[in-house]
PDB file of C-alpha atoms in Angstrom:
ATOM      1  CA  UNK A   1      -0.586  -4.553  26.951  1.00 80.00           C
ATOM      2  CA  UNK A   2       3.557  -4.055  26.386  1.00 86.00           C
ATOM      3  CA  UNK A   3       3.484  -6.136  23.327  1.00 84.00           C
ATOM      4  CA  UNK A   4       0.798  -4.487  21.756  1.00 86.00           C
ATOM      5  CA  UNK A   5       2.131  -1.000  22.312  1.00 90.00           C
ATOM      6  CA  UNK A   6       5.754  -2.295  21.270  1.00 90.00           C
ATOM      7  CA  UNK A   7       4.221  -3.288  17.855  1.00 88.00           C
ATOM      8  CA  UNK A   8       1.858  -0.985  16.832  1.00 91.00           C
ATOM      9  CA  UNK A   9       4.848   1.712  17.323  1.00 94.00           C
ATOM     10  CA  UNK A  10       6.805  -0.870  14.705  1.00 91.00           C
ATOM     11  CA  UNK A  11       4.530  -0.494  12.551  1.00 92.00           C
ATOM     12  CA  UNK A  12       4.397   3.422  13.352  1.00 95.00           C
ATOM     13  CA  UNK A  13       8.507   3.348  12.228  1.00 95.00           C
ATOM     14  CA  UNK A  14       7.864   0.827   9.532  1.00 93.00           C
ATOM     15  CA  UNK A  15       5.545   3.310   8.124  1.00 94.00           C
ATOM     16  CA  UNK A  16       7.847   6.285   8.637  1.00 95.00           C
ATOM     17  CA  UNK A  17      10.341   3.735   6.573  1.00 96.00           C
ATOM     18  CA  UNK A  18       7.962   3.113   3.578  1.00 94.00           C
ATOM     19  CA  UNK A  19       7.121   7.082   3.655  1.00 95.00           C
ATOM     20  CA  UNK A  20      10.966   8.404   3.204  1.00 95.00           C
ATOM     21  CA  UNK A  21      11.499   5.852   0.599  1.00 95.00           C
ATOM     22  CA  UNK A  22       8.863   6.486  -1.280  1.00 93.00           C
ATOM     23  CA  UNK A  23       9.427  10.279  -1.202  1.00 94.00           C
ATOM     24  CA  UNK A  24      12.512   9.675  -2.641  1.00 93.00           C
ATOM     25  CA  UNK A  25      11.563   9.881  -5.893  1.00 87.00           C
ATOM     26  CA  UNK A  26      13.515   8.585  -8.271  1.00 83.00           C
ATOM     27  CA  UNK A  27      16.426   6.958  -6.518  1.00 92.00           C
ATOM     28  CA  UNK A  28      16.681   2.741  -8.162  1.00 94.00           C
ATOM     29  CA  UNK A  29      15.280   0.184  -6.246  1.00 94.00           C
ATOM     30  CA  UNK A  30      18.781  -1.269  -5.551  1.00 94.00           C
ATOM     31  CA  UNK A  31      19.659   2.193  -4.142  1.00 95.00           C
ATOM     32  CA  UNK A  32      17.105   1.626  -1.577  1.00 96.00           C
ATOM     33  CA  UNK A  33      17.733  -1.518  -0.258  1.00 96.00           C
ATOM     34  CA  UNK A  34      21.317  -0.560   0.316  1.00 96.00           C
ATOM     35  CA  UNK A  35      20.565   2.209   2.431  1.00 96.00           C
ATOM     36  CA  UNK A  36      17.627   0.641   3.822  1.00 95.00           C
ATOM     37  CA  UNK A  37      19.337  -2.196   5.880  1.00 95.00           C
ATOM     38  CA  UNK A  38      23.168  -0.365   5.870  1.00 96.00           C
ATOM     39  CA  UNK A  39      21.982   1.805   8.108  1.00 96.00           C
ATOM     40  CA  UNK A  40      19.338   0.057  10.168  1.00 94.00           C
ATOM     41  CA  UNK A  41      22.537  -2.052  11.335  1.00 94.00           C
ATOM     42  CA  UNK A  42      23.571   1.025  13.023  1.00 92.00           C
ATOM     43  CA  UNK A  43      20.904   1.625  15.561  1.00 92.00           C
ATOM     44  CA  UNK A  44      20.338  -2.868  15.845  1.00 90.00           C
ATOM     45  CA  UNK A  45      24.066  -2.950  16.774  1.00 91.00           C
ATOM     46  CA  UNK A  46      23.304  -0.131  19.700  1.00 91.00           C
ATOM     47  CA  UNK A  47      21.014  -2.283  20.984  1.00 89.00           C
ATOM     48  CA  UNK A  48      22.916  -5.180  20.945  1.00 89.00           C
ATOM     49  CA  UNK A  49      25.751  -3.568  22.524  1.00 90.00           C
ATOM     50  CA  UNK A  50      23.604  -2.344  25.443  1.00 89.00           C
ATOM     51  CA  UNK A  51      22.089  -5.306  25.754  1.00 85.00           C
ATOM     52  CA  UNK A  52      25.985  -6.944  25.507  1.00 86.00           C
ATOM     53  CA  UNK A  53      24.794  -9.568  23.086  1.00 84.00           C
ATOM     54  CA  UNK A  54      26.668  -8.888  20.359  1.00 84.00           C
ATOM     55  CA  UNK A  55      29.616 -11.504  20.381  1.00 84.00           C
ATOM     56  CA  UNK A  56      26.077 -13.943  20.631  1.00 81.00           C
ATOM     57  CA  UNK A  57      24.157 -12.113  17.627  1.00 83.00           C
ATOM     58  CA  UNK A  58      27.289 -12.792  15.928  1.00 85.00           C
ATOM     59  CA  UNK A  59      27.328 -16.629  16.586  1.00 88.00           C
ATOM     60  CA  UNK A  60      25.673 -19.160  13.884  1.00 89.00           C
ATOM     61  CA  UNK A  61      24.563 -22.842  13.150  1.00 88.00           C
ATOM     62  CA  UNK A  62      23.789 -21.712   9.791  1.00 90.00           C
ATOM     63  CA  UNK A  63      25.845 -19.396   7.315  1.00 90.00           C
ATOM     64  CA  UNK A  64      23.846 -20.644   4.320  1.00 92.00           C
ATOM     65  CA  UNK A  65      20.769 -20.265   5.755  1.00 91.00           C
ATOM     66  CA  UNK A  66      21.574 -16.764   6.184  1.00 92.00           C
ATOM     67  CA  UNK A  67      22.664 -16.232   2.761  1.00 92.00           C
ATOM     68  CA  UNK A  68      19.534 -17.831   1.195  1.00 93.00           C
ATOM     69  CA  UNK A  69      17.400 -16.124   3.640  1.00 92.00           C
ATOM     70  CA  UNK A  70      18.741 -12.315   2.775  1.00 93.00           C
ATOM     71  CA  UNK A  71      18.830 -13.398  -1.058  1.00 94.00           C
ATOM     72  CA  UNK A  72      14.977 -14.025  -0.409  1.00 95.00           C
ATOM     73  CA  UNK A  73      14.823 -10.838   1.796  1.00 92.00           C
ATOM     74  CA  UNK A  74      16.202  -8.526  -0.735  1.00 94.00           C
ATOM     75  CA  UNK A  75      14.086  -9.565  -3.832  1.00 95.00           C
ATOM     76  CA  UNK A  76      11.319  -9.010  -1.686  1.00 95.00           C
ATOM     77  CA  UNK A  77      12.481  -5.430  -0.047  1.00 95.00           C
ATOM     78  CA  UNK A  78      13.751  -4.776  -3.820  1.00 95.00           C
ATOM     79  CA  UNK A  79      10.481  -5.404  -5.200  1.00 96.00           C
ATOM     80  CA  UNK A  80       8.681  -4.005  -2.733  1.00 94.00           C
ATOM     81  CA  UNK A  81      10.569  -0.328  -2.519  1.00 94.00           C
ATOM     82  CA  UNK A  82      10.020  -0.928  -6.466  1.00 94.00           C
ATOM     83  CA  UNK A  83       6.128  -0.917  -5.696  1.00 93.00           C
ATOM     84  CA  UNK A  84       6.677   2.205  -3.630  1.00 91.00           C
ATOM     85  CA  UNK A  85       7.751   4.348  -6.113  1.00 89.00           C
ATOM     86  CA  UNK A  86       4.865   3.109  -8.912  1.00 89.00           C
ATOM     87  CA  UNK A  87       2.144   2.916  -6.864  1.00 89.00           C
ATOM     88  CA  UNK A  88       0.446   4.552  -4.009  1.00 90.00           C
ATOM     89  CA  UNK A  89       1.419   4.188  -0.561  1.00 91.00           C
ATOM     90  CA  UNK A  90      -1.468   2.288   1.078  1.00 91.00           C
ATOM     91  CA  UNK A  91      -2.245   0.260  -2.195  1.00 91.00           C
ATOM     92  CA  UNK A  92       1.660  -1.251  -2.199  1.00 91.00           C
ATOM     93  CA  UNK A  93       0.882  -1.449   1.638  1.00 92.00           C
ATOM     94  CA  UNK A  94      -2.373  -3.377   0.875  1.00 91.00           C
ATOM     95  CA  UNK A  95      -0.977  -6.077  -1.797  1.00 92.00           C
ATOM     96  CA  UNK A  96       1.698  -6.635   0.305  1.00 90.00           C
ATOM     97  CA  UNK A  97      -0.550  -8.320   2.919  1.00 89.00           C
ATOM     98  CA  UNK A  98      -1.013 -11.047   0.834  1.00 90.00           C
ATOM     99  CA  UNK A  99       2.208 -12.581   2.548  1.00 88.00           C
ATOM    100  CA  UNK A 100       0.781 -13.985   5.288  1.00 85.00           C
ATOM    101  CA  UNK A 101      -1.755 -15.933   2.949  1.00 87.00           C
ATOM    102  CA  UNK A 102       0.637 -17.512   0.720  1.00 89.00           C
ATOM    103  CA  UNK A 103       2.454 -18.667   3.472  1.00 86.00           C
ATOM    104  CA  UNK A 104       0.193 -20.810   4.492  1.00 85.00           C
ATOM    105  CA  UNK A 105       0.163 -21.537   0.950  1.00 88.00           C
ATOM    106  CA  UNK A 106       2.855 -22.375   0.382  1.00 87.00           C
ATOM    107  CA  UNK A 107       3.250 -24.416   3.233  1.00 84.00           C
ATOM    108  CA  UNK A 108       1.002 -26.549   2.388  1.00 84.00           C
ATOM    109  CA  UNK A 109       2.182 -27.403  -0.975  1.00 85.00           C
ATOM    110  CA  UNK A 110       6.265 -27.160  -0.729  1.00 83.00           C
ATOM    111  CA  UNK A 111       6.336 -28.366   3.374  1.00 78.00           C
ATOM    112  CA  UNK A 112       3.004 -30.685   3.265  1.00 80.00           C
ATOM    113  CA  UNK A 113       1.799 -29.170   6.088  1.00 79.00           C
ATOM    114  CA  UNK A 114      -1.731 -30.118   6.869  1.00 80.00           C
ATOM    115  CA  UNK A 115      -3.920 -26.619   5.866  1.00 80.00           C
ATOM    116  CA  UNK A 116      -7.368 -27.535   6.738  1.00 81.00           C
ATOM    117  CA  UNK A 117     -10.576 -25.660   4.636  1.00 86.00           C
ATOM    118  CA  UNK A 118     -10.731 -22.605   7.402  1.00 85.00           C
ATOM    119  CA  UNK A 119      -7.806 -21.322   6.288  1.00 83.00           C
ATOM    120  CA  UNK A 120      -7.435 -22.622   2.409  1.00 88.00           C
ATOM    121  CA  UNK A 121     -10.551 -20.845   2.414  1.00 90.00           C
ATOM    122  CA  UNK A 122      -9.771 -17.729   4.043  1.00 88.00           C
ATOM    123  CA  UNK A 123      -6.313 -17.779   1.675  1.00 90.00           C
ATOM    124  CA  UNK A 124      -8.848 -18.069  -1.612  1.00 92.00           C
ATOM    125  CA  UNK A 125     -10.624 -15.059  -0.075  1.00 93.00           C
ATOM    126  CA  UNK A 126      -7.502 -12.810   0.171  1.00 91.00           C
ATOM    127  CA  UNK A 127      -6.356 -13.738  -3.141  1.00 91.00           C
ATOM    128  CA  UNK A 128      -9.762 -13.006  -4.656  1.00 92.00           C
ATOM    129  CA  UNK A 129      -8.773  -9.604  -2.278  1.00 91.00           C
ATOM    130  CA  UNK A 130      -5.815  -9.155  -3.996  1.00 91.00           C
ATOM    131  CA  UNK A 131      -7.487  -9.423  -7.484  1.00 89.00           C
ATOM    132  CA  UNK A 132      -9.617  -6.838  -7.149  1.00 90.00           C
ATOM    133  CA  UNK A 133      -6.567  -4.257  -6.437  1.00 89.00           C
ATOM    134  CA  UNK A 134      -4.546  -5.360  -9.238  1.00 86.00           C
ATOM    135  CA  UNK A 135      -7.413  -5.684 -11.828  1.00 84.00           C
ATOM    136  CA  UNK A 136      -7.568  -1.990 -12.588  1.00 80.00           C
ATOM    137  CA  UNK A 137      -3.602  -1.663 -12.928  1.00 74.00           C
ATOM    138  CA  UNK A 138      -3.170  -5.213 -14.674  1.00 72.00           C
ATOM    139  CA  UNK A 139      -4.593  -3.004 -18.619  1.00 59.00           C
ATOM    140  CA  UNK A 140      -4.103  -5.978 -20.204  1.00 53.00           C
ATOM    141  CA  UNK A 141      -7.109  -7.292 -18.637  1.00 50.00           C
ATOM    142  CA  UNK A 142      -8.894  -4.112 -18.471  1.00 51.00           C
ATOM    143  CA  UNK A 143      -8.616  -3.019 -22.496  1.00 52.00           C
ATOM    144  CA  UNK A 144      -6.036  -0.360 -22.121  1.00 51.00           C
ATOM    145  CA  UNK A 145      -2.028  -0.376 -23.546  1.00 50.00           C
ATOM    146  CA  UNK A 146      -1.192  -3.660 -21.969  1.00 44.00           C
ATOM    147  CA  UNK A 147       1.121  -3.822 -19.485  1.00 44.00           C
ATOM    148  CA  UNK A 148       2.003  -0.699 -21.169  1.00 50.00           C
ATOM    149  CA  UNK A 149       2.588   2.264 -17.399  1.00 78.00           C
ATOM    150  CA  UNK A 150       4.556   2.439 -14.344  1.00 79.00           C
ATOM    151  CA  UNK A 151       0.982   1.509 -11.995  1.00 83.00           C
ATOM    152  CA  UNK A 152       0.888  -1.903 -14.001  1.00 85.00           C
ATOM    153  CA  UNK A 153       4.754  -2.794 -13.562  1.00 88.00           C
ATOM    154  CA  UNK A 154       4.699  -1.261  -9.855  1.00 90.00           C
ATOM    155  CA  UNK A 155       1.283  -3.584  -9.024  1.00 90.00           C
ATOM    156  CA  UNK A 156       3.151  -6.701 -10.821  1.00 91.00           C
ATOM    157  CA  UNK A 157       6.456  -6.092  -8.366  1.00 94.00           C
ATOM    158  CA  UNK A 158       3.956  -5.384  -5.274  1.00 94.00           C
ATOM    159  CA  UNK A 159       2.579  -9.080  -5.828  1.00 94.00           C
ATOM    160  CA  UNK A 160       6.557 -10.285  -6.264  1.00 95.00           C
ATOM    161  CA  UNK A 161       7.108  -8.451  -3.152  1.00 95.00           C
ATOM    162  CA  UNK A 162       4.951 -11.002  -0.736  1.00 93.00           C
ATOM    163  CA  UNK A 163       5.411 -13.771  -2.655  1.00 94.00           C
ATOM    164  CA  UNK A 164       9.243 -13.663  -1.882  1.00 95.00           C
ATOM    165  CA  UNK A 165       8.163 -12.350   1.282  1.00 91.00           C
ATOM    166  CA  UNK A 166       6.349 -15.073   2.441  1.00 90.00           C
ATOM    167  CA  UNK A 167       9.352 -17.347   1.065  1.00 92.00           C
ATOM    168  CA  UNK A 168      12.035 -15.321   3.488  1.00 90.00           C
ATOM    169  CA  UNK A 169       8.920 -16.134   6.202  1.00 86.00           C
ATOM    170  CA  UNK A 170       9.261 -19.850   6.132  1.00 88.00           C
ATOM    171  CA  UNK A 171      12.871 -19.188   5.763  1.00 89.00           C
ATOM    172  CA  UNK A 172      12.918 -17.458   8.514  1.00 86.00           C
ATOM    173  CA  UNK A 173      11.117 -20.002  10.743  1.00 83.00           C
ATOM    174  CA  UNK A 174      13.918 -22.252   9.468  1.00 86.00           C
ATOM    175  CA  UNK A 175      16.441 -20.223  10.675  1.00 87.00           C
ATOM    176  CA  UNK A 176      14.487 -20.100  14.326  1.00 82.00           C
ATOM    177  CA  UNK A 177      15.758 -23.639  14.909  1.00 85.00           C
ATOM    178  CA  UNK A 178      19.495 -22.729  15.265  1.00 86.00           C
ATOM    179  CA  UNK A 179      19.347 -19.282  15.058  1.00 87.00           C
ATOM    180  CA  UNK A 180      19.069 -16.768  17.915  1.00 84.00           C
ATOM    181  CA  UNK A 181      16.657 -13.727  16.960  1.00 81.00           C
ATOM    182  CA  UNK A 182      19.524 -11.438  17.200  1.00 85.00           C
ATOM    183  CA  UNK A 183      21.886 -13.438  14.352  1.00 88.00           C
ATOM    184  CA  UNK A 184      18.885 -13.586  11.985  1.00 88.00           C
ATOM    185  CA  UNK A 185      18.567  -9.857  11.850  1.00 89.00           C
ATOM    186  CA  UNK A 186      22.386  -8.618  11.888  1.00 91.00           C
ATOM    187  CA  UNK A 187      23.001 -11.552   9.301  1.00 91.00           C
ATOM    188  CA  UNK A 188      20.443 -10.018   6.899  1.00 92.00           C
ATOM    189  CA  UNK A 189      21.034  -6.232   7.195  1.00 93.00           C
ATOM    190  CA  UNK A 190      24.734  -7.066   6.741  1.00 93.00           C
ATOM    191  CA  UNK A 191      23.994  -9.752   3.686  1.00 93.00           C
ATOM    192  CA  UNK A 192      21.902  -7.678   2.357  1.00 93.00           C
ATOM    193  CA  UNK A 193      23.562  -4.547   2.177  1.00 95.00           C
ATOM    194  CA  UNK A 194      26.650  -6.582   0.416  1.00 94.00           C
ATOM    195  CA  UNK A 195      23.932  -8.303  -1.782  1.00 94.00           C
ATOM    196  CA  UNK A 196      21.965  -4.642  -2.732  1.00 95.00           C
ATOM    197  CA  UNK A 197      25.970  -3.801  -4.405  1.00 95.00           C
ATOM    198  CA  UNK A 198      25.061  -6.235  -7.237  1.00 93.00           C
ATOM    199  CA  UNK A 199      22.768  -3.832  -8.378  1.00 94.00           C
ATOM    200  CA  UNK A 200      25.497  -0.550  -8.837  1.00 94.00           C
ATOM    201  CA  UNK A 201      25.858  -1.427 -12.473  1.00 94.00           C
ATOM    202  CA  UNK A 202      22.817  -1.108 -13.560  1.00 89.00           C
ATOM    203  CA  UNK A 203      22.411   2.375 -12.310  1.00 87.00           C
ATOM    204  CA  UNK A 204      22.483   4.254  -8.995  1.00 93.00           C
ATOM    205  CA  UNK A 205      21.527   8.143  -8.629  1.00 92.00           C
ATOM    206  CA  UNK A 206      23.786  10.395  -6.924  1.00 93.00           C
ATOM    207  CA  UNK A 207      21.245  11.034  -4.459  1.00 94.00           C
ATOM    208  CA  UNK A 208      20.320  14.897  -3.334  1.00 94.00           C
ATOM    209  CA  UNK A 209      21.302  16.149   0.127  1.00 94.00           C
ATOM    210  CA  UNK A 210      17.571  15.557   0.676  1.00 95.00           C
ATOM    211  CA  UNK A 211      17.463  12.604  -0.574  1.00 95.00           C
ATOM    212  CA  UNK A 212      20.526  11.608   0.915  1.00 95.00           C
ATOM    213  CA  UNK A 213      19.188  12.516   5.083  1.00 96.00           C
ATOM    214  CA  UNK A 214      15.699  10.423   3.479  1.00 96.00           C
ATOM    215  CA  UNK A 215      17.307   7.312   2.643  1.00 96.00           C
ATOM    216  CA  UNK A 216      19.832   7.580   5.974  1.00 96.00           C
ATOM    217  CA  UNK A 217      16.279   8.538   8.372  1.00 96.00           C
ATOM    218  CA  UNK A 218      14.412   5.576   6.432  1.00 96.00           C
ATOM    219  CA  UNK A 219      17.361   2.967   7.174  1.00 95.00           C
ATOM    220  CA  UNK A 220      17.414   4.090  10.975  1.00 96.00           C
ATOM    221  CA  UNK A 221      13.627   4.144  11.087  1.00 95.00           C
ATOM    222  CA  UNK A 222      13.448   0.336   9.792  1.00 93.00           C
ATOM    223  CA  UNK A 223      16.282  -0.937  11.707  1.00 92.00           C
ATOM    224  CA  UNK A 224      13.981   0.830  14.924  1.00 93.00           C
ATOM    225  CA  UNK A 225      11.029  -0.687  14.004  1.00 90.00           C
ATOM    226  CA  UNK A 226      12.908  -4.242  13.922  1.00 86.00           C
ATOM    227  CA  UNK A 227      13.694  -3.800  17.677  1.00 87.00           C
ATOM    228  CA  UNK A 228      10.928  -2.643  19.116  1.00 88.00           C
ATOM    229  CA  UNK A 229       8.842  -5.429  16.600  1.00 84.00           C
ATOM    230  CA  UNK A 230      11.137  -8.526  17.787  1.00 79.00           C
ATOM    231  CA  UNK A 231      10.851  -6.848  21.085  1.00 81.00           C
ATOM    232  CA  UNK A 232       6.980  -6.779  21.186  1.00 83.00           C
ATOM    233  CA  UNK A 233       7.507 -10.342  20.547  1.00 73.00           C
ATOM    234  CA  UNK A 234       9.164 -10.941  24.119  1.00 76.00           C
ATOM    235  CA  UNK A 235       5.647 -10.068  26.042  1.00 81.00           C
ATOM    236  CA  UNK A 236       3.137 -11.083  23.862  1.00 75.00           C
ATOM    237  CA  UNK A 237       2.251 -14.474  21.203  1.00 72.00           C
ATOM    238  CA  UNK A 238       2.541 -13.932  18.010  1.00 66.00           C
ATOM    239  CA  UNK A 239      -1.120 -14.852  17.360  1.00 64.00           C
ATOM    240  CA  UNK A 240      -2.109 -11.730  19.769  1.00 73.00           C
ATOM    241  CA  UNK A 241      -0.651  -8.651  18.005  1.00 79.00           C
ATOM    242  CA  UNK A 242      -0.230  -9.693  15.055  1.00 74.00           C
ATOM    243  CA  UNK A 243      -3.893  -8.385  13.923  1.00 78.00           C
ATOM    244  CA  UNK A 244      -2.074  -4.989  14.530  1.00 83.00           C
ATOM    245  CA  UNK A 245       0.094  -5.350  11.601  1.00 84.00           C
ATOM    246  CA  UNK A 246      -2.983  -3.712   9.703  1.00 87.00           C
ATOM    247  CA  UNK A 247      -2.794  -0.638  11.369  1.00 87.00           C
ATOM    248  CA  UNK A 248      -0.489   0.064   8.810  1.00 90.00           C
ATOM    249  CA  UNK A 249      -2.943   0.548   6.412  1.00 89.00           C
ATOM    250  CA  UNK A 250      -4.879   2.773   8.515  1.00 89.00           C
ATOM    251  CA  UNK A 251      -1.688   4.846   8.531  1.00 92.00           C
ATOM    252  CA  UNK A 252      -0.907   5.166   4.773  1.00 92.00           C
ATOM    253  CA  UNK A 253      -4.114   6.199   4.508  1.00 91.00           C
ATOM    254  CA  UNK A 254      -3.903   9.188   6.023  1.00 91.00           C
ATOM    255  CA  UNK A 255       0.037   9.921   4.986  1.00 93.00           C
ATOM    256  CA  UNK A 256      -0.839   8.654   1.443  1.00 90.00           C
ATOM    257  CA  UNK A 257      -4.011  11.348   1.170  1.00 92.00           C
ATOM    258  CA  UNK A 258      -1.623  14.131   3.599  1.00 92.00           C
ATOM    259  CA  UNK A 259       2.072  14.116   2.035  1.00 91.00           C
ATOM    260  CA  UNK A 260       1.128  12.196  -1.765  1.00 90.00           C
ATOM    261  CA  UNK A 261      -2.547  13.443  -2.306  1.00 90.00           C
ATOM    262  CA  UNK A 262      -3.073  10.383  -2.935  1.00 86.00           C
ATOM    263  CA  UNK A 263      -6.731   9.438  -3.092  1.00 86.00           C
ATOM    264  CA  UNK A 264      -7.768   6.200  -2.473  1.00 86.00           C
ATOM    265  CA  UNK A 265     -10.225   4.018  -5.179  1.00 86.00           C
ATOM    266  CA  UNK A 266     -12.989   2.290  -4.300  1.00 89.00           C
ATOM    267  CA  UNK A 267     -11.365  -1.288  -5.952  1.00 88.00           C
ATOM    268  CA  UNK A 268      -8.199  -0.845  -3.548  1.00 90.00           C
ATOM    269  CA  UNK A 269     -10.252  -0.194  -0.001  1.00 91.00           C
ATOM    270  CA  UNK A 270     -12.531  -3.106  -1.011  1.00 93.00           C
ATOM    271  CA  UNK A 271      -9.746  -5.264  -1.663  1.00 91.00           C
ATOM    272  CA  UNK A 272      -7.634  -3.996   1.141  1.00 92.00           C
ATOM    273  CA  UNK A 273     -10.989  -4.995   3.140  1.00 92.00           C
ATOM    274  CA  UNK A 274     -11.320  -8.716   2.607  1.00 93.00           C
ATOM    275  CA  UNK A 275      -6.854  -9.050   2.183  1.00 92.00           C
ATOM    276  CA  UNK A 276      -7.141  -7.789   6.074  1.00 90.00           C
ATOM    277  CA  UNK A 277     -10.112 -10.194   7.136  1.00 91.00           C
ATOM    278  CA  UNK A 278      -8.867 -13.105   5.508  1.00 90.00           C
ATOM    279  CA  UNK A 279      -5.539 -12.456   7.206  1.00 87.00           C
ATOM    280  CA  UNK A 280      -6.840 -11.923  10.874  1.00 87.00           C
ATOM    281  CA  UNK A 281      -9.540 -15.138   9.971  1.00 86.00           C
ATOM    282  CA  UNK A 282      -6.184 -16.941   9.183  1.00 83.00           C
ATOM    283  CA  UNK A 283      -4.056 -15.746  12.214  1.00 81.00           C
ATOM    284  CA  UNK A 284      -6.991 -16.797  14.633  1.00 79.00           C
ATOM    285  CA  UNK A 285      -7.491 -19.604  13.259  1.00 76.00           C
ATOM    286  CA  UNK A 286      -3.608 -20.555  13.939  1.00 73.00           C
ATOM    287  CA  UNK A 287      -4.156 -19.277  17.572  1.00 68.00           C
ATOM    288  CA  UNK A 288      -6.867 -21.876  18.327  1.00 72.00           C
ATOM    289  CA  UNK A 289      -4.739 -24.519  17.286  1.00 64.00           C
ATOM    290  CA  UNK A 290      -2.186 -23.697  19.240  1.00 61.00           C
ATOM    291  CA  UNK A 291      -4.563 -23.972  22.030  1.00 53.00           C
ATOM    292  CA  UNK A 292      -5.628 -27.294  21.065  1.00 52.00           C
ATOM    293  CA  UNK A 293      -2.672 -28.240  20.741  1.00 53.00           C
ATOM    294  CA  UNK A 294      -1.285 -27.408  24.253  1.00 52.00           C
ATOM    295  CA  UNK A 295      -4.840 -29.178  25.459  1.00 50.00           C
ATOM    296  CA  UNK A 296      -3.825 -32.159  23.325  1.00 48.00           C
ATOM    297  CA  UNK A 297      -0.717 -32.199  24.971  1.00 53.00           C
ATOM    298  CA  UNK A 298      -1.425 -31.974  28.806  1.00 45.00           C
ATOM    299  CA  UNK A 299      -4.465 -33.890  28.339  1.00 44.00           C
ATOM    300  CA  UNK A 300      -1.766 -36.966  27.195  1.00 48.00           C
ATOM    301  CA  UNK A 301       0.585 -36.342  29.978  1.00 47.00           C
ATOM    302  CA  UNK A 302       0.715 -38.429  32.820  1.00 50.00           C
TER     303      UNK A 302
END
């Protein structure tokens, strides 16, 4: 129960982060990545100092792996934040839910992991839900001006962010074999902050005092959300708490309507429901497969 509560709280902080970033308006995506990661370091450092884990957090056996994770993760963030500035909040969130489904597909295609018919079906159905959300935005297929508006590019960026997120999670899976969780978190924030500075030549905006407050608040909210999510996995299995990630869709629907006046379209609602149900199906299947593997090991143990 403690793990579930911590997971829901982490989701709330991540939604607050996304809301604050969207409220900044015209700030470039690269600049959003910098503030999100740089100011997230502060609560993480405070937490590590309190737990006396700072030294172990800075120890790494795979520095190149952290660089790769930062490149992919920062790309995912940049595309996701660009999408936030172009799309309604719940729509950008719903498209991002494609990431867990893409992880299953990429694991099978690139890592040669065994994926059976049930999970492949869930992936295909879930991606069909993504298409339902994207279709009205892709004016290339709907008879409008091809690729001619900001929301179209926002939808494409949101799906691109989901793809990069899937690759980032696969890289995190590799890193967990040799690295501690706190090392993965702190090195990502540091590396992504540095990498985001490379976007300065493409034009950063001088934030107003209000925008600066929103950006700093988003960074702190993201850092706290990361800590809560990490703590959640200490108290419950991933398969138990992962479905609560979808609480964010309900929150973004409410916040999008109350704060930004976003009214969800029918295609967005239908697509989001399909994606969420497919994601939960994959999570439950992974849970049952894990139980079967444990039983098999116990049966073979003399």
